[in-house]
Amino acid sequence: MKVVNDFKPDVILFFGTESDFPLIIPELKVPSIIWFQGNLTVYEMMYENGLKVKKTLALESLKHMLSGDTMYHNFLMFKHLVAREKRIFSFAENFIGRTTWDSRLVKTMAPQARYFHCDEAMRPPFLTNQWKQWNDRDKFVITTTIRGNLYKGLETVFRTSEILSDKIGKRLEWRIIGIAEGTVYTKAARKEANFPSSRPEVKLLGNKTGPEMIEELLNSDIYVHPSHIENSPNGVQEAMLLGMPVIATNVGGTPSMLVDGKEGLLIQNKDPYAMAGAILEFSESPDKAKLMGENARKLGLVRNSSKKICDDLLKIFDELTQTKK
């Protein structure tokens, strides 16, 4: 509040409801707006959709157990943050969102608030680079970009890879960006799916820079997003901007990102058979995959236009400042 009083802003933008900053909203004398990111309340419900968090305890080190720095302890903290988030929704005045899912959550969790639509700007190299279809090579490469949360669907990747092992007709190479080998989550997901680290199909690459990510994506045949809950996954939007064929689970706000059968394929969550079938559909019909990738890029270049997003934001801020408290 001291910073607010000293700086005297015209409007205050909060980035998400996951932090404690929006708790000052009732004390503010200027308009404020929250840019919707995820939603802890719903994410908690989906947290153990892939595997139970208690199954990770046996894989934790003694040091992390004693210090309270385990996936289970983080889950307990997550549950605590849900209560704080519900408080924030109860008095929030304005939201910026971008999907049907987040607009419905605002309508029910913050009925007093106004909702404004504005899409997200992506890093410029994803708009300027373009994927080209690979032909006549002996491998089929899939890329996935996810973080190491239990609800990101890594166990579904392992199960799907197992199903595809003797069906795809080429050497399968599934490359995962954002998760490293040897983490507790990786070990738990492998154990859940009975997929040992000796299997060569799935390669966990850890974190990558933007240019490294683009190189991996351009070297791939398709992009697959296996998460159990999302709002507007950057990985999906980035792959669409590059013009890649995309397969994603039909969860949260993801259906607002693409139309099934037009800009990509949406599949049932937590279903390795449907995921494997969609991958085979693209591998066996490269013309269909290419067309959907082209459609995805056309949509992405309009939706993620930095100029459009900047104009939309300025209009929102103008409206907020014209209706000051």
Short mmCIF file of C-alpha atoms in Angstrom, two decimals:
data_model
loop_
_atom_site.label_atom_id
_atom_site.label_comp_id
_atom_site.label_asym_id
_atom_site.label_seq_id
_atom_site.Cartn_x
_atom_site.Cartn_y
_atom_site.Cartn_z
CA MET A 1 0.00 0.00 0.00
CA LYS A 2 2.95 2.35 0.60
CA VAL A 3 4.09 1.77 -2.98
CA VAL A 4 0.55 2.40 -4.24
CA ASN A 5 0.21 5.61 -2.24
CA ASP A 6 3.65 6.87 -3.29
CA PHE A 7 3.29 6.00 -6.97
CA LYS A 8 -0.42 6.87 -7.38
CA PRO A 9 -1.14 4.65 -10.41
CA ASP A 10 -4.21 5.11 -12.62
CA VAL A 11 -4.87 1.37 -12.63
CA ILE A 12 -3.28 -1.69 -11.00
CA LEU A 13 -2.86 -4.96 -12.91
CA PHE A 14 -2.42 -8.18 -10.92
CA PHE A 15 -0.93 -11.14 -12.76
CA GLY A 16 -3.05 -14.08 -11.64
CA THR A 17 -4.79 -15.06 -8.40
CA GLU A 18 -2.00 -17.39 -7.27
CA SER A 19 -0.03 -14.74 -5.34
CA ASP A 20 -1.01 -12.68 -2.30
CA PHE A 21 -0.84 -9.26 -4.00
CA PRO A 22 -4.57 -9.02 -4.88
CA LEU A 23 -5.41 -9.15 -1.16
CA ILE A 24 -4.99 -5.36 -1.10
CA ILE A 25 -7.88 -4.79 -3.55
CA PRO A 26 -10.43 -3.81 -0.84
CA GLU A 27 -8.04 -1.06 0.33
CA LEU A 28 -7.44 0.46 -3.09
CA LYS A 29 -8.81 3.82 -4.20
CA VAL A 30 -7.95 3.19 -7.87
CA PRO A 31 -9.33 0.59 -10.31
CA SER A 32 -7.68 -2.82 -10.37
CA ILE A 33 -7.86 -5.82 -12.66
CA ILE A 34 -6.58 -9.40 -12.44
CA TRP A 35 -5.14 -11.07 -15.51
CA PHE A 36 -6.49 -14.62 -15.19
CA GLN A 37 -3.78 -17.29 -15.38
CA GLY A 38 -4.64 -20.65 -13.83
CA ASN A 39 -7.14 -21.40 -11.11
CA LEU A 40 -5.89 -23.10 -7.95
CA THR A 41 -9.40 -24.10 -6.87
CA VAL A 42 -9.99 -26.23 -9.97
CA TYR A 43 -6.36 -27.30 -10.26
CA GLU A 44 -6.60 -28.82 -6.77
CA MET A 45 -9.51 -30.97 -7.96
CA MET A 46 -7.41 -32.17 -10.91
CA TYR A 47 -4.09 -32.33 -9.05
CA GLU A 48 -4.13 -36.11 -8.56
CA ASN A 49 -5.87 -36.96 -11.82
CA GLY A 50 -2.76 -38.69 -13.13
CA LEU A 51 -1.25 -40.22 -9.98
CA LYS A 52 -1.72 -39.87 -6.24
CA VAL A 53 0.67 -37.49 -4.54
CA LYS A 54 1.26 -39.89 -1.63
CA LYS A 55 2.84 -42.31 -4.10
CA THR A 56 5.72 -39.86 -4.49
CA LEU A 57 6.69 -39.97 -0.81
CA ALA A 58 8.66 -43.22 -1.06
CA LEU A 59 10.74 -41.65 -3.84
CA GLU A 60 11.75 -38.54 -1.90
CA SER A 61 15.17 -38.11 -0.32
CA LEU A 62 15.52 -38.10 3.47
CA LYS A 63 16.82 -34.53 3.28
CA HIS A 64 13.68 -33.31 1.51
CA MET A 65 11.45 -35.28 3.87
CA LEU A 66 13.04 -33.74 6.96
CA SER A 67 13.02 -30.22 5.51
CA GLY A 68 9.38 -30.47 4.38
CA ASP A 69 10.35 -29.88 0.75
CA THR A 70 8.56 -32.76 -0.98
CA MET A 71 5.82 -32.98 -3.61
CA TYR A 72 3.43 -33.97 -0.83
CA HIS A 73 4.32 -30.94 1.31
CA ASN A 74 3.98 -28.71 -1.76
CA PHE A 75 0.53 -30.19 -2.34
CA LEU A 76 -0.50 -29.33 1.23
CA MET A 77 0.69 -25.76 0.65
CA PHE A 78 -1.25 -25.71 -2.62
CA LYS A 79 -4.44 -26.62 -0.73
CA HIS A 80 -3.76 -23.74 1.68
CA LEU A 81 -3.40 -21.32 -1.24
CA VAL A 82 -6.82 -22.37 -2.56
CA ALA A 83 -8.52 -20.76 0.46
CA ARG A 84 -6.63 -17.51 -0.17
CA GLU A 85 -7.57 -17.56 -3.85
CA LYS A 86 -11.27 -17.96 -3.00
CA ARG A 87 -11.01 -14.84 -0.81
CA ILE A 88 -9.49 -12.92 -3.71
CA PHE A 89 -12.30 -13.99 -6.05
CA SER A 90 -14.88 -12.88 -3.48
CA PHE A 91 -13.89 -9.20 -3.76
CA ALA A 92 -12.09 -8.92 -7.13
CA GLU A 93 -13.62 -6.21 -9.32
CA ASN A 94 -12.33 -6.95 -12.83
CA PHE A 95 -10.72 -9.82 -14.74
CA ILE A 96 -8.93 -10.19 -18.05
CA GLY A 97 -9.37 -13.67 -19.53
CA ARG A 98 -9.09 -15.46 -22.86
CA THR A 99 -11.04 -18.73 -22.76
CA THR A 100 -14.61 -19.90 -22.27
CA TRP A 101 -13.38 -21.83 -19.23
CA ASP A 102 -11.93 -18.85 -17.38
CA SER A 103 -14.96 -16.66 -18.23
CA ARG A 104 -17.27 -19.27 -16.69
CA LEU A 105 -15.14 -19.47 -13.56
CA VAL A 106 -15.29 -15.69 -13.14
CA LYS A 107 -19.08 -15.78 -13.62
CA THR A 108 -19.49 -18.27 -10.77
CA MET A 109 -16.57 -17.49 -8.44
CA ALA A 110 -16.67 -13.69 -8.78
CA PRO A 111 -20.20 -12.75 -9.91
CA GLN A 112 -19.61 -9.15 -8.83
CA ALA A 113 -16.67 -8.74 -11.25
CA ARG A 114 -16.55 -7.59 -14.85
CA TYR A 115 -14.84 -9.80 -17.44
CA PHE A 116 -12.75 -8.49 -20.36
CA HIS A 117 -11.31 -10.62 -23.16
CA CYS A 118 -7.67 -10.22 -24.17
CA ASP A 119 -5.33 -12.84 -25.63
CA GLU A 120 -1.71 -13.45 -24.72
CA ALA A 121 1.35 -12.25 -26.60
CA MET A 122 3.85 -14.99 -27.43
CA ARG A 123 7.59 -14.59 -27.93
CA PRO A 124 8.28 -13.08 -31.39
CA PRO A 125 10.43 -15.97 -32.76
CA PHE A 126 7.39 -18.26 -32.56
CA LEU A 127 5.59 -15.94 -34.98
CA THR A 128 8.47 -15.56 -37.44
CA ASN A 129 9.62 -19.21 -37.68
CA GLN A 130 7.52 -21.76 -39.56
CA TRP A 131 7.39 -25.56 -39.37
CA LYS A 132 7.83 -27.64 -42.51
CA GLN A 133 6.64 -31.20 -42.82
CA TRP A 134 9.26 -33.92 -42.63
CA ASN A 135 9.25 -36.57 -45.37
CA ASP A 136 11.23 -39.73 -46.02
CA ARG A 137 12.95 -40.20 -42.68
CA ASP A 138 13.00 -43.36 -40.62
CA LYS A 139 11.74 -41.83 -37.37
CA PHE A 140 8.55 -40.13 -36.14
CA VAL A 141 9.30 -37.32 -33.69
CA ILE A 142 6.80 -35.97 -31.17
CA THR A 143 7.52 -32.96 -28.96
CA THR A 144 5.74 -32.03 -25.73
CA THR A 145 6.34 -29.01 -23.49
CA ILE A 146 5.15 -29.40 -19.88
CA ARG A 147 6.31 -28.62 -16.35
CA GLY A 148 6.89 -31.03 -13.49
CA ASN A 149 3.47 -30.84 -11.82
CA LEU A 150 1.55 -34.05 -11.14
CA TYR A 151 -1.37 -32.87 -13.30
CA LYS A 152 0.72 -32.44 -16.47
CA GLY A 153 0.13 -35.96 -17.78
CA LEU A 154 3.62 -37.46 -18.04
CA GLU A 155 2.29 -40.91 -17.11
CA THR A 156 -0.12 -40.66 -20.07
CA VAL A 157 2.86 -40.01 -22.36
CA PHE A 158 4.55 -43.18 -21.10
CA ARG A 159 1.39 -45.27 -21.52
CA THR A 160 0.74 -43.88 -25.00
CA SER A 161 4.32 -44.59 -26.04
CA GLU A 162 3.89 -48.20 -24.92
CA ILE A 163 0.76 -48.56 -27.07
CA LEU A 164 2.47 -47.02 -30.11
CA SER A 165 5.68 -49.03 -29.88
CA ASP A 166 4.64 -51.67 -32.46
CA LYS A 167 2.01 -49.68 -34.39
CA ILE A 168 3.55 -46.51 -35.75
CA GLY A 169 5.72 -48.14 -38.43
CA LYS A 170 8.73 -45.93 -37.74
CA ARG A 171 11.17 -45.47 -34.90
CA LEU A 172 9.30 -43.40 -32.30
CA GLU A 173 11.07 -40.51 -30.59
CA TRP A 174 9.03 -38.55 -28.04
CA ARG A 175 10.92 -35.53 -26.69
CA ILE A 176 9.68 -33.82 -23.50
CA ILE A 177 10.79 -30.24 -22.82
CA GLY A 178 10.53 -28.87 -19.28
CA ILE A 179 11.03 -32.07 -17.27
CA ALA A 180 14.40 -33.61 -16.45
CA GLU A 181 15.24 -37.25 -15.86
CA GLY A 182 15.69 -38.34 -12.24
CA THR A 183 13.12 -36.06 -10.60
CA VAL A 184 10.58 -37.45 -8.13
CA TYR A 185 7.75 -36.74 -10.58
CA THR A 186 9.55 -38.56 -13.40
CA LYS A 187 10.23 -41.58 -11.19
CA ALA A 188 6.64 -41.67 -9.93
CA ALA A 189 5.18 -41.36 -13.45
CA ARG A 190 7.45 -44.13 -14.76
CA LYS A 191 6.43 -46.37 -11.88
CA GLU A 192 2.73 -45.59 -12.36
CA ALA A 193 2.94 -46.45 -16.07
CA ASN A 194 5.42 -49.32 -15.60
CA PHE A 195 7.69 -47.62 -18.13
CA PRO A 196 11.38 -48.04 -17.18
CA SER A 197 14.06 -45.43 -17.93
CA SER A 198 15.81 -47.99 -20.13
CA ARG A 199 13.09 -47.53 -22.76
CA PRO A 200 14.58 -45.24 -25.46
CA GLU A 201 11.36 -43.86 -27.02
CA VAL A 202 10.77 -41.04 -24.51
CA LYS A 203 13.57 -38.55 -23.90
CA LEU A 204 13.30 -36.00 -21.09
CA LEU A 205 15.24 -32.91 -22.14
CA GLY A 206 14.81 -30.64 -19.10
CA ASN A 207 14.48 -26.88 -19.52
CA LYS A 208 15.33 -25.26 -22.85
CA THR A 209 15.78 -21.67 -23.98
CA GLY A 210 13.36 -20.16 -26.49
CA PRO A 211 15.66 -20.76 -29.49
CA GLU A 212 16.36 -24.32 -28.32
CA MET A 213 12.61 -24.98 -27.98
CA ILE A 214 11.97 -23.70 -31.49
CA GLU A 215 14.73 -25.91 -32.88
CA GLU A 216 13.22 -28.97 -31.18
CA LEU A 217 9.71 -28.13 -32.43
CA LEU A 218 10.83 -27.51 -36.01
CA ASN A 219 12.59 -30.87 -35.94
CA SER A 220 9.36 -32.65 -34.93
CA ASP A 221 6.49 -34.21 -36.85
CA ILE A 222 3.73 -33.22 -34.39
CA TYR A 223 3.14 -31.54 -31.03
CA VAL A 224 1.21 -33.36 -28.27
CA HIS A 225 -0.09 -31.76 -25.05
CA PRO A 226 -1.17 -34.37 -22.42
CA SER A 227 -2.09 -32.16 -19.43
CA HIS A 228 -5.05 -33.00 -17.15
CA ILE A 229 -5.93 -29.31 -16.62
CA GLU A 230 -4.96 -26.06 -18.39
CA ASN A 231 -6.32 -22.63 -19.20
CA SER A 232 -4.54 -21.53 -22.38
CA PRO A 233 -1.33 -23.60 -22.56
CA ASN A 234 1.59 -21.69 -24.06
CA GLY A 235 2.99 -24.91 -25.50
CA VAL A 236 -0.13 -25.40 -27.62
CA GLN A 237 -0.18 -21.76 -28.76
CA GLU A 238 3.53 -21.78 -29.63
CA ALA A 239 3.19 -24.97 -31.68
CA MET A 240 0.16 -23.52 -33.48
CA LEU A 241 2.07 -20.33 -34.32
CA LEU A 242 4.83 -22.43 -35.89
CA GLY A 243 2.19 -24.20 -37.99
CA MET A 244 2.58 -27.63 -36.39
CA PRO A 245 -0.06 -30.37 -36.25
CA VAL A 246 -1.31 -30.31 -32.63
CA ILE A 247 -2.96 -32.93 -30.43
CA ALA A 248 -4.18 -31.82 -26.99
CA THR A 249 -6.36 -33.10 -24.18
CA ASN A 250 -9.83 -31.55 -24.13
CA VAL A 251 -9.48 -29.87 -20.72
CA GLY A 252 -10.09 -26.45 -19.14
CA GLY A 253 -9.64 -23.64 -21.64
CA THR A 254 -7.81 -25.69 -24.28
CA PRO A 255 -10.95 -26.08 -26.49
CA SER A 256 -10.89 -22.28 -26.86
CA MET A 257 -7.43 -22.57 -28.44
CA LEU A 258 -8.43 -24.68 -31.44
CA VAL A 259 -11.39 -26.35 -33.14
CA ASP A 260 -11.20 -30.14 -33.11
CA GLY A 261 -10.64 -31.46 -36.63
CA LYS A 262 -9.80 -28.03 -38.05
CA GLU A 263 -6.74 -26.59 -36.28
CA GLY A 264 -5.78 -29.79 -34.47
CA LEU A 265 -7.18 -32.78 -32.61
CA LEU A 266 -8.74 -32.71 -29.12
CA ILE A 267 -8.82 -36.00 -27.24
CA GLN A 268 -10.23 -37.32 -24.01
CA ASN A 269 -8.12 -36.58 -20.95
CA LYS A 270 -6.15 -39.40 -19.32
CA ASP A 271 -6.81 -41.70 -22.29
CA PRO A 272 -3.61 -43.16 -23.80
CA TYR A 273 -5.57 -45.16 -26.38
CA ALA A 274 -7.27 -42.04 -27.78
CA MET A 275 -3.95 -40.21 -27.74
CA ALA A 276 -2.22 -43.05 -29.55
CA GLY A 277 -5.05 -43.19 -32.08
CA ALA A 278 -4.79 -39.44 -32.77
CA ILE A 279 -1.02 -39.73 -33.25
CA LEU A 280 -1.54 -42.60 -35.70
CA GLU A 281 -4.16 -40.49 -37.51
CA PHE A 282 -1.57 -37.79 -38.17
CA SER A 283 1.26 -40.21 -38.99
CA GLU A 284 -0.90 -42.11 -41.49
CA SER A 285 -2.46 -38.97 -43.03
CA PRO A 286 0.38 -36.42 -43.45
CA ASP A 287 -1.73 -34.23 -45.76
CA LYS A 288 -4.39 -33.88 -43.05
CA ALA A 289 -1.69 -33.11 -40.47
CA LYS A 290 -0.14 -30.44 -42.72
CA LEU A 291 -3.50 -28.79 -43.41
CA MET A 292 -4.40 -28.62 -39.72
CA GLY A 293 -0.98 -27.13 -38.98
CA GLU A 294 -1.54 -24.46 -41.63
CA ASN A 295 -4.97 -23.68 -40.18
CA ALA A 296 -3.46 -23.49 -36.69
CA ARG A 297 -0.86 -20.96 -37.80
CA LYS A 298 -3.46 -18.75 -39.49
CA LEU A 299 -5.53 -18.69 -36.31
CA GLY A 300 -2.50 -18.14 -34.06
CA LEU A 301 -1.12 -15.22 -36.07
CA VAL A 302 -4.44 -13.40 -35.64
CA ARG A 303 -5.07 -14.36 -32.01
CA ASN A 304 -1.51 -13.72 -30.80
CA SER A 305 -0.88 -10.52 -32.75
CA SER A 306 1.06 -8.21 -30.43
CA LYS A 307 -0.52 -5.11 -31.96
CA LYS A 308 -4.05 -6.45 -31.49
CA ILE A 309 -3.31 -7.45 -27.91
CA CYS A 310 -1.75 -4.07 -27.12
CA ASP A 311 -4.77 -2.27 -28.59
CA ASP A 312 -7.16 -4.48 -26.62
CA LEU A 313 -5.27 -3.84 -23.37
CA LEU A 314 -5.29 -0.07 -23.88
CA LYS A 315 -9.06 -0.14 -24.46
CA ILE A 316 -9.54 -2.14 -21.25
CA PHE A 317 -7.36 0.25 -19.23
CA ASP A 318 -9.16 3.24 -20.72
CA GLU A 319 -12.53 1.82 -19.69
CA LEU A 320 -11.29 1.12 -16.18
CA THR A 321 -9.87 4.59 -15.66
CA GLN A 322 -13.07 6.21 -16.95
CA THR A 323 -15.02 4.42 -14.18
CA LYS A 324 -12.77 5.20 -11.21
CA LYS A 325 -14.02 4.60 -7.68
#
